[in-house]
Short mmCIF file of C-alpha atoms and ligand atoms in Angstrom, two decimals:
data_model
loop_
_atom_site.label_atom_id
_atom_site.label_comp_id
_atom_site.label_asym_id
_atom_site.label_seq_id
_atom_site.Cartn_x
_atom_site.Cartn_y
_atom_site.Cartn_z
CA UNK A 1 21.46 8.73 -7.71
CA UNK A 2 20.16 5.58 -6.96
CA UNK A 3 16.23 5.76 -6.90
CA UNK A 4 15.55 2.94 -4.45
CA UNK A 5 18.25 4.95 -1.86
CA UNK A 6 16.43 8.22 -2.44
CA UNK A 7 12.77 6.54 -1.95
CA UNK A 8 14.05 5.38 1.98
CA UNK A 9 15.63 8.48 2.49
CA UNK A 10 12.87 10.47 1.63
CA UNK A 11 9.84 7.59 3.06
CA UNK A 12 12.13 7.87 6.75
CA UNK A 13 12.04 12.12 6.37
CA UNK A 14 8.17 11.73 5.42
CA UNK A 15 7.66 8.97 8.17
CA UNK A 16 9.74 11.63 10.99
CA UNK A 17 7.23 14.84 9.69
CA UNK A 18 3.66 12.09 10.02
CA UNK A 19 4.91 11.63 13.62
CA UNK A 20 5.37 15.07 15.02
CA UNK A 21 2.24 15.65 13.65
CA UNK A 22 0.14 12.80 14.91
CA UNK A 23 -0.73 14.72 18.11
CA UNK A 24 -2.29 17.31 16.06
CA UNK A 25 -4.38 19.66 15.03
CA UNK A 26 -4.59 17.71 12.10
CA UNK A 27 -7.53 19.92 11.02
CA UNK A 28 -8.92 16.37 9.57
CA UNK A 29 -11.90 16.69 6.40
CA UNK A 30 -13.45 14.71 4.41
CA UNK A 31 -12.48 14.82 1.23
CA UNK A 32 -14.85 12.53 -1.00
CA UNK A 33 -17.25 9.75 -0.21
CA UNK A 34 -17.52 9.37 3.74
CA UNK A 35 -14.92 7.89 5.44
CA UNK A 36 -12.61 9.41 2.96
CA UNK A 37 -10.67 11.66 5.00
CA UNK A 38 -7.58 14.36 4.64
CA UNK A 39 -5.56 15.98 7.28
CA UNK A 40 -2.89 18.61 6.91
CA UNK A 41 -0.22 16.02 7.86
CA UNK A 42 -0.99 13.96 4.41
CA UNK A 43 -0.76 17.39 2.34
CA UNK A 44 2.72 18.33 4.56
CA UNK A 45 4.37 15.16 3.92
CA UNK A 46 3.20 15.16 0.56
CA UNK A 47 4.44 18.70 -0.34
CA UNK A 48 7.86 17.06 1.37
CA UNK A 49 7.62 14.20 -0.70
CA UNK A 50 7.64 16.01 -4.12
CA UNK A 51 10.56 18.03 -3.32
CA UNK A 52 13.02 15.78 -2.05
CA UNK A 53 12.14 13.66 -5.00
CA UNK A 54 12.36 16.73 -7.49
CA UNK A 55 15.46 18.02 -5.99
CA UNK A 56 17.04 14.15 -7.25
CA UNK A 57 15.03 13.51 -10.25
CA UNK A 58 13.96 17.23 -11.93
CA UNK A 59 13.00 15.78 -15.17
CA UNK A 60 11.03 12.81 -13.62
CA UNK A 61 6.72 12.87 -13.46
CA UNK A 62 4.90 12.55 -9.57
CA UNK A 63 1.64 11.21 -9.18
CA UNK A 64 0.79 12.11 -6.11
CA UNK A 65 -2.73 11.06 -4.36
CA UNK A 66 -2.77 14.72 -2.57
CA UNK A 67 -2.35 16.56 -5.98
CA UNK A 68 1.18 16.84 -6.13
CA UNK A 69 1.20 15.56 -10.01
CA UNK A 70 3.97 16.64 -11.73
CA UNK A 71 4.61 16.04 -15.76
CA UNK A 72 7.88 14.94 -16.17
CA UNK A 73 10.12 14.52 -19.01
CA UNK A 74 12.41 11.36 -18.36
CA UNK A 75 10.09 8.71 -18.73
CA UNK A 76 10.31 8.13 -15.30
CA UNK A 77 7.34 8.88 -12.74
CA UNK A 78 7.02 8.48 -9.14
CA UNK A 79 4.20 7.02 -7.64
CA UNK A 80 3.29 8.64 -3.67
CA UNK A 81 0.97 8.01 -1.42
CA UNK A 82 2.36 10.56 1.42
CA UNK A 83 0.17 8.78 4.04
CA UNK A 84 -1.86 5.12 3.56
CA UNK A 85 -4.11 4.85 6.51
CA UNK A 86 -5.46 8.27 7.34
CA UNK A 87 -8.11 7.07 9.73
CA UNK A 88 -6.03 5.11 11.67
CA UNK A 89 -3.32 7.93 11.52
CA UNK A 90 -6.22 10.44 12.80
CA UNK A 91 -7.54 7.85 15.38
CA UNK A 92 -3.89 6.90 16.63
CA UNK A 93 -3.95 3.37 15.06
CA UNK A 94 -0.45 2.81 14.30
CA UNK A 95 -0.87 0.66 10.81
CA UNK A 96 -0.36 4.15 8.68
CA UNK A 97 2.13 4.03 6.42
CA UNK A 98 4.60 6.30 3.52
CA UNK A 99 4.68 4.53 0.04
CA UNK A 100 6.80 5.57 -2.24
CA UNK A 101 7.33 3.55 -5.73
CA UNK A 102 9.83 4.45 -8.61
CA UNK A 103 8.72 3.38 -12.60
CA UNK A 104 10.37 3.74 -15.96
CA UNK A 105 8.90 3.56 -18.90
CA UNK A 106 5.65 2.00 -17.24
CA UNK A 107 7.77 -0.71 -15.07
CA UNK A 108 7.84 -0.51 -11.43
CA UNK A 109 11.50 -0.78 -10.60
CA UNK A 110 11.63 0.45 -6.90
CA UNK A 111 9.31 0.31 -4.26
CA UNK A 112 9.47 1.80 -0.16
CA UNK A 113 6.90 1.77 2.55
CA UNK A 114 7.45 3.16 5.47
CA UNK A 115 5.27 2.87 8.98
CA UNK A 116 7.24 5.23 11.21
CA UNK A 117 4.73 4.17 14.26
CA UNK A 118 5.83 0.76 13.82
CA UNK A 119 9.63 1.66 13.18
CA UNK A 120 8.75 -1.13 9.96
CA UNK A 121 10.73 -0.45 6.50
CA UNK A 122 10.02 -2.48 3.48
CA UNK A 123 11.73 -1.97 0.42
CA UNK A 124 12.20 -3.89 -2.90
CA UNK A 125 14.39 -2.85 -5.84
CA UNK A 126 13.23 -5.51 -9.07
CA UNK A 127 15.30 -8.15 -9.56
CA UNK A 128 17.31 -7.61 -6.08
CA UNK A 129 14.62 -9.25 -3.77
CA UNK A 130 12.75 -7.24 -0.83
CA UNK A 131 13.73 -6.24 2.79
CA UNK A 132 12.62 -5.39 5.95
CA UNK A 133 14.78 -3.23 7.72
CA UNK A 134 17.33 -3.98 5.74
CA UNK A 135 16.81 -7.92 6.02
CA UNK A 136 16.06 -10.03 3.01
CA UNK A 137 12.28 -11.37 3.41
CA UNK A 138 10.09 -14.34 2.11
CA UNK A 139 6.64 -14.60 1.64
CA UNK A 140 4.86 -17.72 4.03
CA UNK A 141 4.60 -21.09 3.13
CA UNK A 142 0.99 -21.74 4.16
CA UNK A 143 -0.35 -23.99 2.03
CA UNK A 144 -4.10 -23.89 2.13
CA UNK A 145 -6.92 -21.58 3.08
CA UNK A 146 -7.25 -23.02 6.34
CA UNK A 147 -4.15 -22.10 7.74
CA UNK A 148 -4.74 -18.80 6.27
CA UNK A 149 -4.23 -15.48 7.60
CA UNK A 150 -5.64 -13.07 5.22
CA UNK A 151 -6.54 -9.32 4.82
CA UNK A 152 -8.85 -6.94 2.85
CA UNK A 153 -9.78 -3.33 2.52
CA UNK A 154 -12.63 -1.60 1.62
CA UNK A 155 -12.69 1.36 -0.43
CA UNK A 156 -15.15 4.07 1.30
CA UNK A 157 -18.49 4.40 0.29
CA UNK A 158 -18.28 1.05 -1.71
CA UNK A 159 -18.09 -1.65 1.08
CA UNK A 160 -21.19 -3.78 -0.34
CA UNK A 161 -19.21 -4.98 -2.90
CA UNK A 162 -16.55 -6.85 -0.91
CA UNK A 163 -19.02 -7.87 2.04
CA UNK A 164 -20.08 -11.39 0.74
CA UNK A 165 -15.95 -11.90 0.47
CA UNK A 166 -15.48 -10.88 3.86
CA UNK A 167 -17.69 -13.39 5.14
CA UNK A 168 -16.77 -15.92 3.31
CA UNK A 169 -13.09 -15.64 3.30
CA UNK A 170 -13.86 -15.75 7.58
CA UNK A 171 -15.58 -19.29 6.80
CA UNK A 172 -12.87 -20.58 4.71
CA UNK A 173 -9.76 -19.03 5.94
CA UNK A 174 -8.13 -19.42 9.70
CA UNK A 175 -8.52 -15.57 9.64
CA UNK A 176 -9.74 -12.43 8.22
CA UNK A 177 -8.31 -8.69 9.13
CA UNK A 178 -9.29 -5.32 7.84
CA UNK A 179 -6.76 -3.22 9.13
CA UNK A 180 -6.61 0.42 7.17
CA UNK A 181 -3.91 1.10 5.09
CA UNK A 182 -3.11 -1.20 1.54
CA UNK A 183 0.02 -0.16 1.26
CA UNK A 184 1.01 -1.58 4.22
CA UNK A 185 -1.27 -4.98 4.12
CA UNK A 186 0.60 -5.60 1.31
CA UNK A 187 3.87 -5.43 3.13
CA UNK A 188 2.79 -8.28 5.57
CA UNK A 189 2.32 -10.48 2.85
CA UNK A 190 5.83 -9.87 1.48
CA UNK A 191 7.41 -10.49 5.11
CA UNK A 192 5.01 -13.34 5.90
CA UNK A 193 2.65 -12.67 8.74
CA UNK A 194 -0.56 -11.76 6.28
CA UNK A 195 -0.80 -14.55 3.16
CA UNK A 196 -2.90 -13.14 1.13
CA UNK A 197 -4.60 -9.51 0.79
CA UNK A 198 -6.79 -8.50 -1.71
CA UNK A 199 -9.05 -4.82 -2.13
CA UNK A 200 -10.95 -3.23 -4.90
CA UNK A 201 -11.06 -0.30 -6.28
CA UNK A 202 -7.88 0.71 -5.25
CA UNK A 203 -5.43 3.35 -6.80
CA UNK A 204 -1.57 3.34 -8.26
CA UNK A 205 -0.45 5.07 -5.14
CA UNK A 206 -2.01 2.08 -2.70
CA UNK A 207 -0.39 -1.04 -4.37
CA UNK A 208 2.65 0.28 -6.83
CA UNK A 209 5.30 -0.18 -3.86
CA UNK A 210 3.20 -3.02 -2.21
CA UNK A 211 3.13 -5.12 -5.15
CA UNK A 212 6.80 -5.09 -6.45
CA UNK A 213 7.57 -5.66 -2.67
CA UNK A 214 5.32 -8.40 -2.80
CA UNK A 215 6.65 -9.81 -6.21
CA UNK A 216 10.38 -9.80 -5.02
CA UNK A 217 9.79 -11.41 -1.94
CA UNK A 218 8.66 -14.60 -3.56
CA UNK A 219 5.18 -14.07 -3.59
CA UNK A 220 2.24 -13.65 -6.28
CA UNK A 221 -0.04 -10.73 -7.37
CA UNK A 222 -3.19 -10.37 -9.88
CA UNK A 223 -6.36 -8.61 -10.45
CA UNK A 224 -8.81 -10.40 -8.14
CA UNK A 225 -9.94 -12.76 -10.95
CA UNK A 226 -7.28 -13.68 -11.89
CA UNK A 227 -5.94 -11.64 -14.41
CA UNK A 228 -2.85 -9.84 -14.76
CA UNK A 229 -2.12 -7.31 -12.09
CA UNK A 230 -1.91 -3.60 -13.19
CA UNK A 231 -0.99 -0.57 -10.96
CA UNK A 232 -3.55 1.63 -12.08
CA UNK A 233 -5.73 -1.57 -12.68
CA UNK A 234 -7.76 -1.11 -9.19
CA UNK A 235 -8.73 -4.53 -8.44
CA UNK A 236 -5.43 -6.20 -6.51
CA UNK A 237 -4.55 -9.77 -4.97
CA UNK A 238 -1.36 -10.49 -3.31
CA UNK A 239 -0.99 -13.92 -1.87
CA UNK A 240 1.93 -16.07 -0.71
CA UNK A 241 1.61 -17.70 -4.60
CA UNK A 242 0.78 -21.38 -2.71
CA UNK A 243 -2.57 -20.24 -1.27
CA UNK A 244 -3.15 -17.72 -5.18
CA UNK A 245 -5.56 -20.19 -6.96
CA UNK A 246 -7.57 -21.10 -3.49
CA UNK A 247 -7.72 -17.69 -2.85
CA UNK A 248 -9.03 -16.48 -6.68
CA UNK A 249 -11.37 -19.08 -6.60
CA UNK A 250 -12.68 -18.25 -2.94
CA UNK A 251 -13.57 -14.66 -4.11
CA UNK A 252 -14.96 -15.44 -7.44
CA UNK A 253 -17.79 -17.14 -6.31
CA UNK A 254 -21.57 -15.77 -6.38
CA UNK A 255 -22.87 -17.06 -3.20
C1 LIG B 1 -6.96 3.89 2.09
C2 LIG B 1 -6.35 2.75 2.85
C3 LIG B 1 -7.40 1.72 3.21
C4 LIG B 1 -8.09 1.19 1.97
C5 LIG B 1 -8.66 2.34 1.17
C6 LIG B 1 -7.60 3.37 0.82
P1 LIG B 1 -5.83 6.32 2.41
O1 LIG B 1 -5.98 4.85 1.72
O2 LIG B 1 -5.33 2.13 2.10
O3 LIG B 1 -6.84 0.60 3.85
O4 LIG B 1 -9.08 0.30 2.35
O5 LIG B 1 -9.16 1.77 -0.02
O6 LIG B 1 -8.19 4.44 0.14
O7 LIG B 1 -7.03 7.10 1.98
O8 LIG B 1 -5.75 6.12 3.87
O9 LIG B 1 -4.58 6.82 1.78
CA1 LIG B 2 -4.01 5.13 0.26
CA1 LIG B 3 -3.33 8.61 1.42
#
């Protein structure tokens, strides 16, 4: 089975289950730091998740951000985050999203996210570009800061450490968002409406599908100084590759 057709078919089933839910009880808790919350909905697409991707792959490791880690045996692992944007999902934001990503021996070679609120599929296979609903997509063409649109998270608990960014990015930039789920932020930087994100502190199960969809839709993607980008690296930057350098620069800086 191909791994890229069984990642949509299972992100779509997962997307479906988040929506019936939304309405609730989603009995939501916080889990760690505040602001880090968990509702049944995450664990109940999860536990889908895992089986749907066992039933095609039963040799193949999960890592799975509600606990669903599996060992595997193939050398292949799946990488799930059954729901990127909890708070917004619990607050009926619709930027919440599925992301599923497929690697072999330590490559990421598939990649899905799903936002079943915003009927918005993104998927990248490496080597055979990235789509949007099916429809081949490009990264933007901006070509400076200024004409900028660009996005950031903050990891709860931590948000000090990106705050001096966040202001300066809204000096430098034409504009800055912080909308809730990586996974997904990513996305709009492969299809062009965000053109650069960056977050740190972040896990595999945020970026592994966001940043091969990123890669093969033209665009570029690095620690934020700079360095190469690794999925369980934490520190991500995903830019449109004309704005990368402005961009690295603009958040290395110590004022
Ligand atoms: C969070 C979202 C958010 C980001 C946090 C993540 P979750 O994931 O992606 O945008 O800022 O760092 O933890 O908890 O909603 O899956
Ligand atoms: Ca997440
Ligand atoms: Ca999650």
């Amino acid at each position: 089975m191909d791994p890229l057709h069984l990642a949509i078919e299972t992100a779509r089933e997962a997307g479906a289950l988040l929506l019936e839910r939304v309405d609730g009880p989603l009995e939501t808790r916080q889990k760690g730091a505040r602001g880090d919350l968990v509702t049944i909905a995450d664990r109940a697409s999860e536990t889908l998740i895992v089986e749907r991707l066992l039933a095609g792959f039963p040799d193949s490791a999960i890592l799975g951000e509600e606990g669903g880690t599996h060992a595997g045996t193939s050398g292949e692992r799946w990488i799930v985050d059954p729901l990127d944007g909890t708070t917004n999902y619990a607050h009926g934001y619709p930027m919440y999203c599925v992301s599923i990503a497929y690697e072999r021996a330590g490559e990421v070679l598939a990649g899905v996210i799903y936002a079943p609120r915003l009927g918005e599929l993104f998927a990248a296979a490496k080597g055979r570009g990235a789509t949007r609903n099916g429809a081949p997509i490009r990264v933007s063409a901006a070509g400076t800061l200024d004409d900028a649109l660009v996005c950031t998270g903050f990891v709860p608990a931590r948000y000090e450490r990106n705050g001096a960014n966040f202001a300066r990015l809204s000096h430098l930039a034409q504009a800055v968002r912080r909308d809730g789920s990586a996974a997904l932020d990513a996305a709009f930087v492969a299809c062009g409406t965000f053109d650069a994100f960056w977050e740190f502190d972040l896990k595999a199960w945020d970026v592994a599908a966001g940043g091969l969809i990123v890669r093969e839709a033209g665009g570029t993607v690095t620690a934020i100084d700079g360095s190469a980008y690794a999925v369980e690296g934490g520190s991500f930057l995903a830019t449109n590759g004309a704005i990368h350098a402005a961009m690295r620069d603009a958040l290395n800086r110590d004022d």
